[in-house]
């Protein structure tokens, strides 16, 4: 299947000097976001209709290795219906049509691509309804498409799955009018309507919308990450704000290294001030969320990044507890407890990470495991105890908590997976 | 595709009172070994021709959930050709024919099932050539099949991929003779010959052959396990001998628990005698190989078993080093080094296990990583140092070795996987 992409608009209202599809949202060009997902879903070629500065879009498509066909619209003032009409000689059979300046969540595209005709959203909760194109539907087909409808059934998502006979209607309009909008063509063709509601998608017209899209994409990046209590209620609230700013500025691996350095500094700070070290350790824990958020939001997740981050986290945790033990002038018992705490902290990660290697699925997705002792929770507890300089007590608590957690892990895995 | 299985023979020469296909080799019935692999390769139904005590075979097939059709041969003395002939009404289209008393390596079956006609082996290195059925071939087809051939092209593996017209030749023979061998039918039909040479397969007729098959299957279980130097040259030599004996007697999880207990005992023994503890630790390391060997040889590998074994190994290693540290009356520096040794040992496992979770492939398969410091090597080093009671020196060595190894791991992974 091919996809036609209307990308003739300029980002003037966004105060950008480049075509709007090339404006970056959460670290990636709007166009990259759709085309990457569509490629992964099996779209083989993109017919991209460009206007002014189209060579920038062509250069972009080439750089990312998309298979494309560029169609130039020399008269962008004739409207997006005319742009669409120009694609007519380059498609055969069923094809997807998308707006090059719309941002769509992956799940939306996965659903929409299986639909037929106009993909409509009944809820469209992320879109400015005033500005949106509305659709009235009759017997499952388009009846009216316009921005100015009082009452309507769907919001037009700018995503279509069409067959080439649509171009017959396009031609009729193009031959009789100078300016033709896509809405007119769709209305005339009375294409079917498929509902895909409730997912994130929006068109990006103004700097405010750009900021909104950026924020929403970053927020969505923490879906299904299996966060602990402190992560959910404290760390993410801060790290997401930072990620919103940093997503267009640094790479995920840079974020990993920054949080690692802060973590190592927190360990070394124990020699100056234990309470300060504890606070710094908690800060490093907050920063530790950023690499993953940026990676997912900017579609730059990498297997290496995930692995590297995990290995560095283990070093930070170990060094922090080791430095705490060193400054505390521990007795033999103290050292034994400290070792148990270090080992137990380690085993919490090991037992769940090793689970992925064995069962090829995520421990926290397979089990509703509410036992305290995840990294975010351990670090928060460490901060509290460090503030009061209760170091031995911290070691005792961690030694008991983490090792009990590992026993509980063995128990639930054995119960559900024994024999597999 | 269906498979016909000739299972009418009794295990008299094996001094077994059950049909030969039900005799266990390396912890599993001969019949289970072939049928399990064939099922996994897509065989949908087994047409099993049975003789005396056929009800035992039926009960076995039912218990393991194989989809089967039992065909009774009331005249087993009429030969295996007659047994085969009885299956004629139960196959349609291309089918597999195997001998129920032959043991085949998985890789052999994978290759053979794609072949055509008689599957011949030019090498047959595991088979007693004197006793074997030989094949002379002409223009890619069977010319002669007999035990008594001076000169021959292939050894008959007892594995065939046939079409129903073979039964025409079978019928001709059955109608004219009382005793008919499969070889006669194959010879008369001049079936094609496909070569699959060099894999392990053998028929099991005598107690000596049973023992040989048992030993060979257990030995093959260590293929591709990514063993360290000490494992390859010492541990496996002992553990394989033990596994040969234990494979018919204990389960893999029992073996895991036994080696864990010996490991914990070795840690506690440090309070009595450090040299003795070191030796016991090395013994536990040898025993640690048995669970995997038994599991693979008896086709009982489990994801849970692999995970559980790894988690227990970490506890043994930690407790051993912790107990060593406790009995050594360490200074502050001593404890720091001991902690680094414990942590580094842990990280060697973590970094490579976490690799599997991230990249879904085995670190030791992806990289030729010769750096010293795998578990078998660490434990052997620990034993040597314990014998001389050089505990602090051991901690220094392990602290340096293991952490350097982790750095090297990060280096090679970053070099090859960065950006993935």
Short mmCIF file of N, CA and C in Angstrom, two decimals, chain B residues 318-391:
data_model
loop_
_atom_site.label_atom_id
_atom_site.label_comp_id
_atom_site.label_asym_id
_atom_site.label_seq_id
_atom_site.Cartn_x
_atom_site.Cartn_y
_atom_site.Cartn_z
N UNK B 318 27.46 -14.45 46.62
CA UNK B 318 27.47 -13.38 47.61
C UNK B 318 27.76 -13.92 49.01
N UNK B 319 27.05 -14.98 49.39
CA UNK B 319 27.22 -15.50 50.74
C UNK B 319 28.63 -16.04 50.94
N UNK B 320 29.19 -16.66 49.93
CA UNK B 320 30.55 -17.19 50.08
C UNK B 320 31.53 -16.06 50.36
N UNK B 321 31.46 -15.01 49.55
CA UNK B 321 32.40 -13.89 49.73
C UNK B 321 32.12 -13.16 51.05
N UNK B 322 30.85 -13.02 51.39
CA UNK B 322 30.51 -12.35 52.66
C UNK B 322 31.07 -13.13 53.85
N UNK B 323 30.88 -14.45 53.86
CA UNK B 323 31.39 -15.27 54.96
C UNK B 323 32.92 -15.21 55.02
N UNK B 324 33.54 -15.25 53.85
CA UNK B 324 35.01 -15.09 53.81
C UNK B 324 35.43 -13.78 54.44
N UNK B 325 34.68 -12.71 54.10
CA UNK B 325 35.01 -11.39 54.65
C UNK B 325 34.83 -11.40 56.16
N UNK B 326 33.76 -12.04 56.64
CA UNK B 326 33.48 -12.06 58.08
C UNK B 326 34.60 -12.75 58.86
N UNK B 327 35.06 -13.90 58.35
CA UNK B 327 36.07 -14.66 59.11
C UNK B 327 37.46 -14.03 59.01
N UNK B 328 37.61 -13.01 58.17
CA UNK B 328 38.96 -12.52 57.90
C UNK B 328 39.35 -11.31 58.74
N UNK B 329 38.44 -10.83 59.60
CA UNK B 329 38.78 -9.71 60.46
C UNK B 329 39.36 -8.55 59.64
N UNK B 330 38.59 -8.08 58.68
CA UNK B 330 39.09 -7.10 57.71
C UNK B 330 39.17 -5.70 58.29
N UNK B 331 40.09 -4.92 57.76
CA UNK B 331 40.17 -3.48 58.05
C UNK B 331 39.13 -2.77 57.18
N UNK B 332 39.06 -1.43 57.33
CA UNK B 332 38.15 -0.65 56.48
C UNK B 332 38.47 -0.88 55.00
N UNK B 333 39.77 -0.79 54.67
CA UNK B 333 40.18 -1.02 53.28
C UNK B 333 39.77 -2.43 52.84
N UNK B 334 39.97 -3.37 53.73
CA UNK B 334 39.60 -4.76 53.44
C UNK B 334 38.13 -4.87 53.08
N UNK B 335 37.27 -4.22 53.85
CA UNK B 335 35.84 -4.29 53.57
C UNK B 335 35.49 -3.62 52.23
N UNK B 336 36.16 -2.50 51.97
CA UNK B 336 35.89 -1.81 50.70
C UNK B 336 36.24 -2.73 49.53
N UNK B 337 37.41 -3.35 49.62
CA UNK B 337 37.83 -4.25 48.54
C UNK B 337 36.88 -5.44 48.44
N UNK B 338 36.48 -5.98 49.61
CA UNK B 338 35.55 -7.12 49.60
C UNK B 338 34.24 -6.73 48.92
N UNK B 339 33.74 -5.53 49.25
CA UNK B 339 32.49 -5.07 48.62
C UNK B 339 32.67 -4.93 47.11
N UNK B 340 33.80 -4.38 46.70
CA UNK B 340 34.04 -4.24 45.25
C UNK B 340 34.09 -5.61 44.57
N UNK B 341 34.66 -6.60 45.28
CA UNK B 341 34.74 -7.96 44.73
C UNK B 341 33.35 -8.56 44.59
N UNK B 342 32.53 -8.41 45.65
CA UNK B 342 31.16 -8.95 45.60
C UNK B 342 30.38 -8.27 44.49
N UNK B 343 30.49 -6.93 44.46
CA UNK B 343 29.73 -6.17 43.48
C UNK B 343 30.17 -6.52 42.06
N UNK B 344 31.49 -6.58 41.86
CA UNK B 344 32.01 -6.89 40.53
C UNK B 344 31.57 -8.26 40.06
N UNK B 345 31.62 -9.25 40.97
CA UNK B 345 31.18 -10.61 40.61
C UNK B 345 29.75 -10.57 40.13
N UNK B 346 28.96 -9.81 40.88
CA UNK B 346 27.56 -9.68 40.54
C UNK B 346 27.39 -9.01 39.18
N UNK B 347 28.15 -7.96 38.95
CA UNK B 347 27.99 -7.18 37.71
C UNK B 347 28.38 -7.98 36.47
N UNK B 348 29.31 -8.93 36.63
CA UNK B 348 29.67 -9.78 35.49
C UNK B 348 28.42 -10.50 34.99
N UNK B 349 27.67 -11.06 35.93
CA UNK B 349 26.43 -11.74 35.53
C UNK B 349 25.39 -10.75 35.06
N UNK B 350 25.22 -9.68 35.83
CA UNK B 350 24.16 -8.72 35.51
C UNK B 350 24.32 -8.15 34.10
N UNK B 351 25.53 -7.72 33.78
CA UNK B 351 25.73 -7.04 32.50
C UNK B 351 25.43 -7.98 31.33
N UNK B 352 25.77 -9.25 31.48
CA UNK B 352 25.51 -10.17 30.36
C UNK B 352 24.06 -10.67 30.36
N UNK B 353 23.48 -10.86 31.55
CA UNK B 353 22.07 -11.30 31.61
C UNK B 353 21.15 -10.19 31.15
N UNK B 354 21.44 -8.98 31.58
CA UNK B 354 20.63 -7.82 31.18
C UNK B 354 20.71 -7.63 29.67
N UNK B 355 21.83 -8.03 29.11
CA UNK B 355 22.02 -7.97 27.67
C UNK B 355 20.94 -8.78 26.96
N UNK B 356 20.66 -9.97 27.50
CA UNK B 356 19.64 -10.82 26.89
C UNK B 356 18.27 -10.15 26.93
N UNK B 357 17.97 -9.47 28.06
CA UNK B 357 16.71 -8.76 28.19
C UNK B 357 16.60 -7.62 27.20
N UNK B 358 17.72 -6.97 26.90
CA UNK B 358 17.70 -5.81 26.00
C UNK B 358 17.73 -6.23 24.54
N UNK B 359 18.65 -7.13 24.20
CA UNK B 359 18.88 -7.44 22.79
C UNK B 359 18.24 -8.76 22.34
N UNK B 360 17.65 -9.49 23.29
CA UNK B 360 17.01 -10.77 22.99
C UNK B 360 17.97 -11.72 22.27
N UNK B 361 19.25 -11.62 22.60
CA UNK B 361 20.17 -12.64 22.12
C UNK B 361 21.26 -12.82 23.17
N UNK B 362 22.03 -13.88 23.02
CA UNK B 362 22.98 -14.25 24.06
C UNK B 362 24.29 -13.50 23.88
N UNK B 363 24.73 -12.86 24.95
CA UNK B 363 25.98 -12.09 24.90
C UNK B 363 27.14 -12.95 24.41
N UNK B 364 27.23 -14.18 24.95
CA UNK B 364 28.38 -15.04 24.61
C UNK B 364 28.28 -15.63 23.21
N UNK B 365 27.07 -15.55 22.63
CA UNK B 365 26.96 -15.96 21.23
C UNK B 365 27.28 -14.78 20.31
N UNK B 366 26.95 -13.58 20.77
CA UNK B 366 27.17 -12.39 19.94
C UNK B 366 28.64 -11.96 19.93
N UNK B 367 29.33 -12.22 21.03
CA UNK B 367 30.71 -11.75 21.12
C UNK B 367 31.66 -12.89 21.49
N UNK B 368 32.80 -12.92 20.82
CA UNK B 368 33.87 -13.81 21.27
C UNK B 368 34.59 -13.07 22.39
N UNK B 369 34.17 -13.31 23.61
CA UNK B 369 34.65 -12.51 24.73
C UNK B 369 35.54 -13.39 25.60
N UNK B 370 36.86 -13.22 25.50
CA UNK B 370 37.79 -14.15 26.13
C UNK B 370 38.27 -13.67 27.50
N UNK B 371 37.80 -12.48 27.91
CA UNK B 371 38.22 -11.90 29.18
C UNK B 371 37.94 -12.87 30.34
N UNK B 372 38.94 -13.09 31.19
CA UNK B 372 38.77 -13.95 32.37
C UNK B 372 37.74 -13.36 33.33
N UNK B 373 37.06 -14.22 34.09
CA UNK B 373 36.18 -13.70 35.14
C UNK B 373 34.78 -14.26 35.14
N UNK B 374 34.51 -15.26 34.29
CA UNK B 374 33.21 -15.93 34.35
C UNK B 374 33.11 -16.69 35.67
N UNK B 375 31.91 -17.09 36.01
CA UNK B 375 31.68 -17.70 37.31
C UNK B 375 32.59 -18.90 37.55
N UNK B 376 32.67 -19.82 36.59
CA UNK B 376 33.49 -21.02 36.79
C UNK B 376 34.95 -20.65 37.07
N UNK B 377 35.42 -19.59 36.40
CA UNK B 377 36.80 -19.15 36.58
C UNK B 377 36.99 -18.47 37.93
N UNK B 378 36.04 -17.63 38.30
CA UNK B 378 36.12 -16.95 39.61
C UNK B 378 36.15 -17.96 40.74
N UNK B 379 35.28 -18.96 40.64
CA UNK B 379 35.18 -19.94 41.73
C UNK B 379 36.47 -20.76 41.82
N UNK B 380 37.02 -21.11 40.68
CA UNK B 380 38.27 -21.88 40.69
C UNK B 380 39.40 -21.06 41.32
N UNK B 381 39.47 -19.79 40.92
CA UNK B 381 40.47 -18.89 41.53
C UNK B 381 40.23 -18.80 43.04
N UNK B 382 38.95 -18.67 43.42
CA UNK B 382 38.63 -18.57 44.85
C UNK B 382 39.13 -19.81 45.59
N UNK B 383 38.92 -20.98 44.99
CA UNK B 383 39.37 -22.21 45.64
C UNK B 383 40.88 -22.19 45.86
N UNK B 384 41.63 -21.86 44.82
CA UNK B 384 43.10 -21.83 44.93
C UNK B 384 43.54 -20.89 46.05
N UNK B 385 42.98 -19.68 46.06
CA UNK B 385 43.38 -18.70 47.08
C UNK B 385 42.94 -19.14 48.47
N UNK B 386 41.79 -19.79 48.56
CA UNK B 386 41.31 -20.26 49.86
C UNK B 386 42.23 -21.36 50.41
N UNK B 387 42.69 -22.21 49.51
CA UNK B 387 43.58 -23.30 49.96
C UNK B 387 44.81 -22.71 50.64
N UNK B 388 45.30 -21.58 50.11
CA UNK B 388 46.45 -20.91 50.73
C UNK B 388 46.04 -19.86 51.76
N UNK B 389 44.72 -19.75 51.99
CA UNK B 389 44.18 -18.74 52.91
C UNK B 389 44.59 -17.32 52.57
N UNK B 390 44.74 -17.04 51.28
CA UNK B 390 45.05 -15.67 50.83
C UNK B 390 43.75 -14.91 50.58
N UNK B 391 43.06 -14.56 51.64
CA UNK B 391 41.71 -14.02 51.44
C UNK B 391 41.73 -12.58 50.93
#
